[in-house]
Short mmCIF file of C-alpha atoms in Angstrom, two decimals:
data_model
loop_
_atom_site.label_atom_id
_atom_site.label_comp_id
_atom_site.label_asym_id
_atom_site.label_seq_id
_atom_site.Cartn_x
_atom_site.Cartn_y
_atom_site.Cartn_z
CA UNK G 291 -111.31 -105.18 137.04
CA UNK G 292 -109.77 -104.71 133.58
CA UNK G 293 -110.51 -101.79 131.32
CA UNK G 294 -109.88 -102.07 127.61
CA UNK G 295 -109.23 -98.82 125.76
CA UNK G 296 -109.91 -98.56 122.04
CA UNK G 297 -112.60 -96.80 120.10
CA UNK G 298 -114.77 -97.61 123.09
CA UNK G 299 -113.84 -97.71 126.75
CA UNK G 300 -115.30 -100.88 128.15
CA UNK G 301 -116.86 -100.59 131.59
CA UNK G 302 -116.32 -104.18 132.59
CA UNK G 303 -117.38 -103.60 136.16
CA UNK G 304 -120.93 -102.92 134.96
CA UNK G 305 -121.07 -106.23 133.16
CA UNK G 306 -122.20 -104.64 129.90
CA UNK G 307 -119.07 -104.48 127.74
CA UNK G 308 -119.46 -102.65 124.44
CA UNK G 309 -117.30 -104.08 121.64
CA UNK G 310 -114.46 -101.89 120.48
CA UNK G 311 -115.61 -101.38 116.88
CA UNK G 312 -118.61 -99.67 115.35
CA UNK G 313 -119.69 -103.08 114.07
CA UNK G 314 -120.54 -103.90 117.70
CA UNK G 315 -122.80 -106.91 118.12
CA UNK G 316 -124.58 -105.42 121.13
CA UNK G 317 -126.40 -102.12 121.56
CA UNK G 318 -126.83 -100.86 125.12
CA UNK G 319 -129.63 -98.38 125.79
CA UNK G 320 -129.96 -96.62 129.13
CA UNK G 321 -133.55 -95.75 130.05
CA UNK G 322 -134.66 -93.37 132.78
CA UNK G 323 -136.78 -96.06 134.40
CA UNK G 324 -137.53 -99.73 134.16
CA UNK G 325 -140.44 -100.65 131.88
CA UNK G 326 -143.61 -100.94 133.92
CA UNK G 327 -144.94 -103.60 131.53
CA UNK G 328 -143.85 -105.45 128.40
CA UNK G 329 -147.38 -106.39 127.40
CA UNK G 330 -148.17 -103.64 124.86
CA UNK G 331 -151.87 -103.65 125.69
CA UNK G 332 -151.53 -102.88 129.38
CA UNK G 333 -149.64 -99.71 130.26
CA UNK G 334 -148.44 -97.04 127.88
CA UNK G 335 -145.45 -95.05 129.08
CA UNK G 336 -142.18 -94.19 127.33
CA UNK G 337 -139.83 -96.64 129.00
CA UNK G 338 -142.21 -99.53 128.30
CA UNK G 339 -142.93 -98.36 124.74
CA UNK G 340 -139.23 -98.03 123.88
CA UNK G 341 -138.83 -101.75 124.54
CA UNK G 342 -142.04 -103.50 123.55
CA UNK G 343 -142.51 -101.60 120.29
CA UNK G 344 -139.49 -103.53 118.99
CA UNK G 345 -140.97 -106.87 120.06
CA UNK G 346 -144.35 -106.35 118.38
CA UNK G 347 -145.73 -105.24 115.04
CA UNK G 348 -148.78 -103.05 114.52
CA UNK G 349 -151.31 -102.91 111.71
CA UNK G 350 -149.88 -99.56 110.61
CA UNK G 351 -146.99 -97.38 111.72
CA UNK G 352 -145.47 -93.97 111.02
CA UNK G 353 -142.37 -93.38 108.96
CA UNK G 354 -139.68 -90.93 110.04
CA UNK G 355 -141.55 -88.11 108.27
CA UNK G 356 -144.67 -88.81 110.34
CA UNK G 357 -146.79 -90.33 107.58
CA UNK G 358 -148.93 -93.39 108.33
CA UNK G 359 -147.65 -96.37 106.35
CA UNK G 360 -148.39 -100.13 106.22
CA UNK G 361 -146.89 -102.62 108.63
CA UNK G 362 -148.86 -105.84 109.18
CA UNK G 363 -151.61 -104.40 106.98
CA UNK G 364 -150.51 -104.03 103.36
CA UNK G 365 -153.58 -101.98 102.40
CA UNK G 366 -156.96 -100.84 103.66
CA UNK G 367 -160.19 -99.48 102.23
CA UNK G 368 -163.45 -98.13 103.59
CA UNK G 369 -166.52 -100.30 103.03
CA UNK G 370 -168.73 -97.64 104.62
CA UNK G 371 -168.45 -94.79 107.12
CA UNK G 372 -168.25 -97.39 109.90
CA UNK G 373 -166.39 -100.30 108.28
CA UNK G 374 -162.82 -100.58 107.06
CA UNK G 375 -161.24 -103.66 105.51
CA UNK G 376 -157.56 -104.40 106.14
CA UNK G 377 -155.54 -106.78 103.98
CA UNK G 378 -152.69 -108.37 105.93
CA UNK G 379 -149.27 -109.70 105.04
CA UNK G 380 -149.21 -113.48 104.62
CA UNK G 381 -145.53 -113.96 105.52
CA UNK G 382 -145.48 -112.89 109.17
CA UNK G 383 -144.68 -115.31 111.98
CA UNK G 384 -144.55 -114.79 115.71
CA UNK G 385 -141.35 -115.52 117.59
CA UNK G 386 -142.65 -118.98 118.55
CA UNK G 387 -142.92 -119.87 114.85
CA UNK G 388 -146.70 -119.63 114.54
CA UNK G 389 -148.35 -117.67 111.72
CA UNK G 390 -149.82 -114.22 112.37
CA UNK G 391 -153.34 -114.17 110.94
CA UNK G 392 -156.49 -112.07 111.03
CA UNK G 393 -157.55 -114.06 114.11
CA UNK G 394 -154.64 -112.55 116.05
CA UNK G 395 -155.51 -109.05 114.87
CA UNK G 396 -159.15 -109.49 115.89
CA UNK G 397 -158.13 -110.96 119.25
CA UNK G 398 -155.74 -108.06 119.95
CA UNK G 399 -158.44 -105.49 119.26
CA UNK G 400 -161.07 -107.30 121.31
CA UNK G 401 -158.62 -107.71 124.18
CA UNK G 402 -157.64 -104.04 124.47
CA UNK G 403 -161.26 -102.86 124.14
CA UNK G 404 -162.58 -105.35 126.71
CA UNK G 405 -163.55 -103.36 129.80
CA UNK G 406 -162.81 -106.34 132.06
CA UNK G 407 -159.22 -106.45 130.79
CA UNK G 408 -158.79 -102.96 132.23
CA UNK G 409 -156.29 -101.46 129.79
CA UNK G 410 -155.53 -97.78 130.48
CA UNK G 411 -155.40 -97.47 126.68
CA UNK G 412 -159.00 -98.62 126.20
CA UNK G 413 -160.37 -95.10 125.69
CA UNK G 414 -158.21 -94.72 122.58
CA UNK G 415 -159.76 -97.77 120.90
CA UNK G 416 -163.28 -98.08 122.28
CA UNK G 417 -164.84 -96.63 119.13
CA UNK G 418 -164.06 -100.03 117.59
CA UNK G 419 -167.07 -102.24 118.31
CA UNK G 420 -166.13 -105.29 116.24
CA UNK G 421 -163.13 -106.94 114.61
CA UNK G 422 -164.17 -109.66 112.20
CA UNK G 423 -161.70 -112.03 110.49
CA UNK G 424 -162.91 -112.64 106.93
CA UNK G 425 -159.96 -114.86 105.96
CA UNK G 426 -156.44 -115.51 107.16
CA UNK G 427 -155.32 -112.24 105.59
CA UNK G 428 -158.42 -110.04 105.83
CA UNK G 429 -159.99 -108.41 108.87
CA UNK G 430 -162.89 -105.97 109.01
CA UNK G 431 -163.06 -103.36 111.74
CA UNK G 432 -166.43 -101.87 112.63
CA UNK G 433 -166.66 -98.58 114.49
CA UNK G 434 -169.48 -97.00 116.46
CA UNK G 435 -170.10 -94.29 113.90
CA UNK G 436 -167.53 -92.62 111.66
CA UNK G 437 -164.13 -92.46 113.32
CA UNK G 438 -161.63 -90.14 111.64
CA UNK G 439 -158.80 -90.92 114.07
CA UNK G 440 -158.89 -94.69 113.53
CA UNK G 441 -155.64 -95.04 111.58
CA UNK G 442 -153.83 -92.60 113.87
CA UNK G 443 -154.88 -94.70 116.86
CA UNK G 444 -153.99 -98.02 115.22
CA UNK G 445 -150.40 -96.79 114.97
CA UNK G 446 -150.21 -97.72 118.67
CA UNK G 447 -152.09 -101.04 118.69
CA UNK G 448 -149.69 -103.98 118.75
CA UNK G 449 -150.67 -107.44 117.57
CA UNK G 450 -150.32 -110.20 120.17
CA UNK G 451 -150.61 -113.96 119.47
CA UNK G 452 -154.06 -115.22 120.45
CA UNK G 453 -152.94 -118.79 121.11
CA UNK G 454 -150.05 -117.81 123.38
CA UNK G 455 -152.02 -115.30 125.48
CA UNK G 456 -154.90 -117.72 125.93
CA UNK G 457 -152.53 -120.55 126.86
CA UNK G 458 -150.32 -118.76 129.42
CA UNK G 459 -152.57 -115.94 130.69
CA UNK G 460 -152.02 -112.21 130.95
CA UNK G 461 -149.52 -112.04 133.79
CA UNK G 462 -147.09 -114.67 132.42
CA UNK G 463 -147.38 -113.09 128.97
CA UNK G 464 -146.30 -109.74 130.39
CA UNK G 465 -143.22 -111.36 131.90
CA UNK G 466 -142.30 -113.26 128.73
CA UNK G 467 -143.93 -111.55 125.75
CA UNK G 468 -144.10 -113.11 122.29
CA UNK G 469 -144.44 -110.81 119.31
CA UNK G 470 -143.66 -110.72 115.60
CA UNK G 471 -141.36 -107.70 115.58
CA UNK G 472 -137.73 -107.27 114.54
CA UNK G 473 -136.54 -108.23 118.04
CA UNK G 474 -137.61 -111.06 120.29
CA UNK G 475 -137.71 -111.09 124.07
CA UNK G 476 -134.78 -112.85 125.73
CA UNK G 477 -134.86 -111.99 129.44
CA UNK G 478 -135.96 -109.44 132.01
CA UNK G 479 -133.73 -109.00 135.04
CA UNK G 480 -136.03 -106.89 137.15
CA UNK G 481 -134.56 -103.57 138.18
CA UNK G 482 -131.55 -104.08 135.90
CA UNK G 483 -132.18 -104.74 132.21
CA UNK G 484 -134.38 -106.21 129.50
CA UNK G 485 -132.47 -108.17 126.85
CA UNK G 486 -133.75 -108.53 123.29
CA UNK G 487 -132.31 -110.69 120.51
CA UNK G 488 -132.59 -109.94 116.81
CA UNK G 489 -135.34 -111.80 115.00
CA UNK G 490 -133.39 -113.16 112.03
CA UNK G 491 -136.63 -114.44 110.47
CA UNK G 492 -138.26 -111.01 110.50
CA UNK G 493 -140.35 -110.30 107.40
CA UNK G 494 -139.22 -106.65 107.14
CA UNK G 495 -136.07 -104.64 107.65
CA UNK G 496 -133.92 -106.58 110.08
CA UNK G 497 -132.24 -104.97 113.03
CA UNK G 498 -128.50 -104.27 112.78
CA UNK G 499 -127.71 -105.35 116.35
CA UNK G 500 -127.75 -109.05 117.30
CA UNK G 501 -128.41 -108.17 120.96
CA UNK G 502 -129.94 -105.09 122.60
CA UNK G 503 -129.95 -104.34 126.32
CA UNK G 504 -132.39 -101.81 127.74
CA UNK G 505 -131.06 -100.88 131.17
CA UNK G 506 -132.85 -99.07 133.96
CA UNK G 507 -130.59 -96.15 134.97
CA UNK G 508 -132.71 -93.60 136.87
CA UNK G 509 -129.87 -91.16 137.57
CA UNK G 510 -129.23 -88.86 134.60
CA UNK G 511 -125.63 -88.22 135.61
CA UNK G 512 -124.98 -91.96 135.53
CA UNK G 513 -126.52 -92.20 132.05
CA UNK G 514 -124.13 -89.46 130.93
CA UNK G 515 -121.14 -91.15 132.55
CA UNK G 516 -122.01 -94.49 130.94
CA UNK G 517 -122.02 -92.89 127.49
CA UNK G 518 -118.74 -91.11 128.09
CA UNK G 519 -117.16 -94.32 129.35
CA UNK G 520 -118.44 -96.32 126.39
CA UNK G 521 -120.49 -98.72 128.50
CA UNK G 522 -123.68 -97.59 126.74
CA UNK G 523 -124.48 -96.53 123.18
CA UNK G 524 -127.71 -94.58 123.61
CA UNK G 525 -129.28 -92.82 126.58
CA UNK G 526 -132.77 -91.32 126.73
CA UNK G 527 -134.30 -88.60 128.87
CA UNK G 528 -131.29 -86.30 129.11
CA UNK G 529 -131.79 -82.63 129.92
CA UNK G 530 -130.06 -79.68 128.27
CA UNK G 531 -127.31 -79.44 130.90
CA UNK G 532 -126.46 -83.10 130.43
CA UNK G 533 -126.52 -82.84 126.63
CA UNK G 534 -124.19 -79.82 126.78
CA UNK G 535 -121.48 -82.10 128.18
CA UNK G 536 -121.28 -83.85 124.79
CA UNK G 537 -120.68 -80.80 122.61
CA UNK G 538 -116.91 -81.24 122.57
CA UNK G 539 -116.94 -85.01 123.01
CA UNK G 540 -115.06 -87.23 120.57
CA UNK G 541 -117.22 -90.18 121.62
CA UNK G 542 -120.79 -88.96 122.11
CA UNK G 543 -123.20 -86.68 120.23
CA UNK G 544 -126.33 -84.94 121.54
CA UNK G 545 -129.60 -85.47 119.64
CA UNK G 546 -132.83 -83.53 120.20
CA UNK G 547 -136.28 -83.10 118.65
CA UNK G 548 -139.48 -81.24 119.49
CA UNK G 549 -142.08 -83.87 120.27
CA UNK G 550 -145.83 -84.28 120.49
CA UNK G 551 -145.34 -84.71 124.23
CA UNK G 552 -146.22 -81.86 126.57
CA UNK G 553 -145.63 -81.08 130.21
CA UNK G 554 -148.51 -80.04 132.43
CA UNK G 555 -149.78 -79.59 135.95
CA UNK G 556 -152.93 -81.49 136.89
CA UNK G 557 -155.03 -79.73 139.53
CA UNK G 558 -157.68 -82.00 141.00
CA UNK G 559 -160.84 -79.85 141.17
CA UNK G 560 -162.60 -82.46 143.31
CA UNK G 561 -160.36 -81.98 146.33
CA UNK G 562 -159.40 -78.95 148.43
CA UNK G 563 -157.78 -76.60 147.87
CA UNK G 564 -158.30 -77.00 144.11
CA UNK G 565 -162.07 -77.19 144.33
CA UNK G 566 -161.74 -73.40 144.57
CA UNK G 567 -161.40 -71.85 141.07
CA UNK G 568 -159.49 -68.86 142.49
CA UNK G 569 -156.80 -71.19 143.79
CA UNK G 570 -156.51 -72.96 140.44
CA UNK G 571 -156.09 -69.60 138.73
CA UNK G 572 -153.50 -68.58 141.32
CA UNK G 573 -151.43 -71.65 140.48
CA UNK G 574 -151.69 -70.91 136.76
CA UNK G 575 -150.53 -67.31 137.27
CA UNK G 576 -147.74 -68.28 139.66
CA UNK G 577 -145.89 -70.48 137.16
CA UNK G 578 -143.41 -68.72 134.89
CA UNK G 579 -143.38 -71.03 131.87
CA UNK G 580 -141.02 -68.97 129.74
CA UNK G 581 -138.71 -68.39 132.68
CA UNK G 582 -138.47 -72.15 133.25
CA UNK G 583 -137.84 -72.76 129.54
CA UNK G 584 -135.14 -70.12 129.29
CA UNK G 585 -133.56 -70.48 132.72
CA UNK G 586 -133.64 -74.25 133.16
CA UNK G 587 -134.40 -76.03 129.91
CA UNK G 588 -132.08 -74.23 127.51
CA UNK G 589 -134.74 -72.40 125.52
CA UNK G 590 -135.80 -75.12 123.06
CA UNK G 591 -139.18 -76.04 124.56
CA UNK G 592 -142.26 -74.05 123.52
CA UNK G 593 -144.79 -72.66 126.04
CA UNK G 594 -148.37 -73.79 125.42
CA UNK G 595 -151.83 -72.94 126.74
CA UNK G 596 -153.64 -76.07 125.50
CA UNK G 597 -153.23 -79.80 125.98
CA UNK G 598 -151.91 -80.34 122.46
CA UNK G 599 -148.80 -79.37 120.54
CA UNK G 600 -148.41 -78.15 116.95
CA UNK G 601 -147.53 -81.76 116.07
CA UNK G 602 -151.18 -82.78 116.68
CA UNK G 603 -154.23 -82.52 114.49
CA UNK G 604 -156.51 -80.34 116.62
CA UNK G 605 -153.94 -77.71 117.61
CA UNK G 606 -155.64 -74.31 117.68
CA UNK G 607 -153.82 -71.05 117.18
CA UNK G 608 -154.51 -68.22 119.60
CA UNK G 609 -155.60 -70.14 122.72
CA UNK G 610 -154.57 -68.06 125.74
CA UNK G 611 -154.76 -69.21 129.32
CA UNK G 612 -153.95 -67.12 132.40
CA UNK G 613 -150.66 -65.30 131.92
CA UNK G 614 -147.78 -65.29 134.37
CA UNK G 615 -148.68 -62.69 137.01
CA UNK G 616 -147.32 -63.44 140.49
CA UNK G 617 -148.86 -60.28 141.93
CA UNK G 618 -152.31 -61.38 140.80
CA UNK G 619 -151.60 -64.89 142.08
CA UNK G 620 -150.81 -63.50 145.53
CA UNK G 621 -154.03 -61.47 145.47
CA UNK G 622 -156.05 -64.56 144.56
CA UNK G 623 -154.45 -66.50 147.39
CA UNK G 624 -155.38 -63.69 149.77
CA UNK G 625 -158.96 -63.62 148.45
CA UNK G 626 -159.28 -67.37 148.96
CA UNK G 627 -158.33 -66.94 152.61
CA UNK G 628 -158.10 -70.07 154.73
CA UNK G 629 -158.84 -72.32 151.73
CA UNK G 630 -155.49 -71.37 150.21
CA UNK G 631 -153.59 -72.29 153.35
CA UNK G 632 -154.35 -76.01 153.05
CA UNK G 633 -150.94 -77.73 152.63
CA UNK G 634 -150.68 -79.98 149.61
CA UNK G 635 -148.13 -82.15 147.83
CA UNK G 636 -146.86 -81.86 144.29
CA UNK G 637 -146.66 -85.49 143.14
CA UNK G 638 -143.97 -86.38 140.61
CA UNK G 639 -141.91 -89.28 139.27
CA UNK G 640 -138.31 -89.74 138.08
CA UNK G 641 -139.26 -89.44 134.39
CA UNK G 642 -139.99 -85.74 134.93
CA UNK G 643 -137.23 -83.11 135.10
CA UNK G 644 -136.86 -82.54 138.82
CA UNK G 645 -135.25 -79.14 138.25
CA UNK G 646 -138.59 -77.99 136.85
CA UNK G 647 -140.49 -79.59 139.73
CA UNK G 648 -138.38 -77.71 142.27
CA UNK G 649 -138.74 -74.44 140.38
CA UNK G 650 -142.53 -74.73 140.31
CA UNK G 651 -142.58 -75.61 144.00
CA UNK G 652 -140.66 -72.41 144.74
CA UNK G 653 -142.89 -70.30 142.50
CA UNK G 654 -145.98 -71.63 144.29
CA UNK G 655 -144.40 -70.95 147.67
CA UNK G 656 -143.57 -67.42 146.56
CA UNK G 657 -147.26 -66.58 146.12
CA UNK G 658 -148.29 -68.07 149.46
CA UNK G 659 -148.93 -71.79 149.01
CA UNK G 660 -147.64 -74.47 151.38
CA UNK G 661 -146.44 -77.13 148.94
CA UNK G 662 -144.12 -80.10 149.35
CA UNK G 663 -142.83 -82.55 146.74
CA UNK G 664 -143.78 -86.23 146.77
CA UNK G 665 -141.53 -88.29 144.50
CA UNK G 666 -142.72 -91.83 143.69
CA UNK G 667 -141.50 -94.43 141.20
CA UNK G 668 -143.00 -94.39 137.72
CA UNK G 669 -145.36 -97.40 138.05
CA UNK G 670 -146.73 -96.00 141.33
CA UNK G 671 -147.19 -92.58 139.74
CA UNK G 672 -149.15 -94.07 136.85
CA UNK G 673 -151.33 -96.06 139.22
CA UNK G 674 -152.03 -93.05 141.44
CA UNK G 675 -152.97 -90.80 138.55
CA UNK G 676 -155.50 -93.36 137.27
CA UNK G 677 -157.52 -93.61 140.49
CA UNK G 678 -160.25 -91.28 139.32
CA UNK G 679 -161.51 -87.88 140.47
CA UNK G 680 -161.74 -88.57 144.19
CA UNK G 681 -158.53 -90.52 144.81
CA UNK G 682 -156.00 -89.08 142.36
CA UNK G 683 -153.23 -86.78 143.63
CA UNK G 684 -154.30 -83.27 144.56
CA UNK G 685 -151.58 -81.77 142.37
CA UNK G 686 -149.38 -83.70 139.97
CA UNK G 687 -146.84 -82.71 137.37
CA UNK G 688 -146.65 -84.99 134.40
CA UNK G 689 -146.22 -85.36 130.67
CA UNK G 690 -148.85 -86.34 128.13
CA UNK G 691 -148.44 -88.07 124.78
CA UNK G 692 -150.72 -90.35 122.82
CA UNK G 693 -148.09 -91.20 120.16
CA UNK G 694 -150.90 -90.80 117.62
CA UNK G 695 -150.56 -87.07 116.86
CA UNK G 696 -154.34 -86.66 116.86
CA UNK G 697 -156.42 -84.71 119.38
CA UNK G 698 -158.77 -87.64 119.91
CA UNK G 699 -156.01 -89.74 121.41
CA UNK G 700 -154.58 -86.84 123.37
CA UNK G 701 -157.78 -85.37 124.83
CA UNK G 702 -160.38 -88.12 125.09
CA UNK G 703 -158.58 -90.08 127.79
CA UNK G 704 -157.74 -86.97 129.80
CA UNK G 705 -161.09 -85.22 129.75
CA UNK G 706 -163.97 -87.53 128.85
CA UNK G 707 -166.01 -88.71 131.84
CA UNK G 708 -165.40 -92.30 132.86
CA UNK G 709 -161.85 -92.72 131.59
CA UNK G 710 -159.21 -93.79 134.07
CA UNK G 711 -157.08 -90.70 133.54
CA UNK G 712 -160.00 -88.27 133.87
CA UNK G 713 -160.48 -86.12 136.96
CA UNK G 714 -163.18 -83.83 135.56
CA UNK G 715 -166.78 -84.44 134.57
CA UNK G 716 -167.99 -81.81 132.14
CA UNK G 717 -170.96 -82.69 129.96
CA UNK G 718 -170.12 -79.99 127.42
CA UNK G 719 -166.58 -81.33 126.99
CA UNK G 720 -167.98 -84.88 126.74
CA UNK G 721 -170.33 -83.83 123.95
CA UNK G 722 -167.62 -82.00 122.03
CA UNK G 723 -165.21 -84.93 122.33
CA UNK G 724 -167.89 -87.37 121.19
CA UNK G 725 -168.84 -85.26 118.18
CA UNK G 726 -165.23 -84.57 117.18
CA UNK G 727 -164.41 -88.28 117.09
CA UNK G 728 -167.58 -89.13 115.16
CA UNK G 729 -167.41 -86.76 112.20
CA UNK G 730 -165.32 -87.06 109.06
CA UNK G 731 -165.42 -83.28 108.53
CA UNK G 732 -162.02 -81.91 109.67
CA UNK G 733 -163.41 -78.37 110.00
CA UNK G 734 -166.04 -79.54 112.50
CA UNK G 735 -163.40 -81.44 114.44
CA UNK G 736 -161.09 -78.45 114.60
CA UNK G 737 -163.92 -76.19 115.81
CA UNK G 738 -164.89 -78.65 118.53
CA UNK G 739 -161.32 -79.03 119.73
CA UNK G 740 -160.89 -75.26 119.83
CA UNK G 741 -163.94 -75.01 122.08
CA UNK G 742 -162.50 -77.70 124.38
CA UNK G 743 -159.24 -75.78 124.62
CA UNK G 744 -161.17 -72.64 125.57
CA UNK G 745 -163.17 -74.44 128.28
CA UNK G 746 -160.05 -76.02 129.77
CA UNK G 747 -158.23 -72.67 129.73
CA UNK G 748 -161.16 -71.07 131.57
CA UNK G 749 -161.80 -73.80 134.18
CA UNK G 750 -158.17 -74.95 134.68
CA UNK G 751 -158.31 -78.61 135.69
CA UNK G 752 -154.84 -78.60 134.15
CA UNK G 753 -152.18 -75.99 133.49
CA UNK G 754 -150.38 -76.81 130.22
CA UNK G 755 -146.71 -75.87 130.52
CA UNK G 756 -144.67 -76.51 127.38
CA UNK G 757 -144.10 -78.69 124.34
CA UNK G 758 -141.20 -80.88 125.33
CA UNK G 759 -137.89 -81.53 123.64
CA UNK G 760 -136.63 -85.09 123.80
CA UNK G 761 -132.92 -85.35 124.46
CA UNK G 762 -130.69 -88.33 123.68
CA UNK G 763 -127.01 -88.96 123.98
CA UNK G 764 -125.69 -91.33 121.33
CA UNK G 765 -122.38 -92.89 120.44
CA UNK G 766 -121.11 -90.96 117.42
CA UNK G 767 -121.19 -93.91 115.02
CA UNK G 768 -124.86 -94.63 115.85
CA UNK G 769 -127.20 -93.41 113.11
CA UNK G 770 -130.51 -92.53 114.74
CA UNK G 771 -133.05 -89.81 113.92
CA UNK G 772 -135.34 -88.73 116.79
CA UNK G 773 -139.02 -88.37 115.87
CA UNK G 774 -141.92 -86.33 117.31
CA UNK G 775 -143.56 -89.51 118.67
CA UNK G 776 -140.33 -90.57 120.45
CA UNK G 777 -140.10 -94.03 118.94
CA UNK G 778 -136.91 -96.05 119.24
CA UNK G 779 -137.21 -98.34 116.23
CA UNK G 780 -134.07 -100.43 116.45
CA UNK G 781 -134.31 -101.60 112.86
CA UNK G 782 -134.20 -97.98 111.70
CA UNK G 783 -130.86 -97.43 113.43
CA UNK G 784 -127.46 -98.22 111.97
CA UNK G 785 -123.79 -98.14 112.82
CA UNK G 786 -121.98 -95.58 110.69
CA UNK G 787 -118.54 -94.04 110.64
#
């Protein structure tokens, strides 16, 4: 094994050598987990999104300030309260050379809203009841009533090529996706890395890196070591202790941002012991959110009592859930008697900070619960938490983000009856969610979301924990600005000095 020392230290043994100059022709990104899918209309989770969002274009996107701006759509206008007309770019081609047209847009929308396709994202788009191509560059979307969150949701809907998907089928398309984005799919070595190549024919801002490798590196310490050795250029999912190692580094810089993502506990009220409201309240009062933030996370996260963050439309000031009170938690456990003595598992996955998981386990044990930790891989965790009210984990710790920064995307999937992520059935919540997504009056929407927050805080199917901070380690010459929706747009990055 030979090591070359220059501006970068090349880790040849890993097989991913980083060139010695800032004009490197390959960017190496270490992810916390392997993407679960590369088809953008199947699963939504960060490690998949980081990769496939660079392969595909969307109708609209957000700029670095958070404003919704054109992408495939150049403009749009309302024809009525239920119809919106999008005008599309005429110069966009997919990576196979075929033209992107309104037929592909309509197909993509119909595909993700088709119940038989089974997309976990369907609840975020099912207000769209029709997508009608009017010409090669015009498509009309029809919604089931007014839908104020439509543009915010379309930020996440990627356009797939109709002809390719219909020719090869869904499973082969997931393994070898074809998009129109600034990077094209090259290869997927399962368990190791996804390789993308720059799309030199891209209609928009071209990526600065000819080749990008997204590697699966579950161990955070290894992601840190790779950065310090120069065998990677960007690492995601680093905690505050890991980021602190870069403060004096000549090679690596820490980058952080408050996000729209939040951490929460999900208490399944359909299964013992959490069918008992006293036990759910005991859990809520046993967890010291601020103590975890200050003692483990470095103090940047913000405690929350609702399933939104201030980055969302629908955030309500003054929502207060049960406060940290371990003495009251112990009393509630005692009042529940034998019901509280049922052992249960806290289900988690590698994407979540395991220091926090262990701290919450101890806090629950301290008030009298018998709780163990069940750690599963990310795809298995996502599958388990979408099994519905009766078969989902009894207690899970997770993170939530819709990447749309609107309460409709954040709350509808989690709390409306019938959605794959939902473990509660509450007709009042259903009605409020339906009305809030069907009115164009922002004051009505805000009032409805406030009421939902109050119901959730009182019934506790979830315990919101904190607004998360995303942490990256980056090679010092890499110019990259983290955003609240945690996007890694490669063509917005640059090598600098």
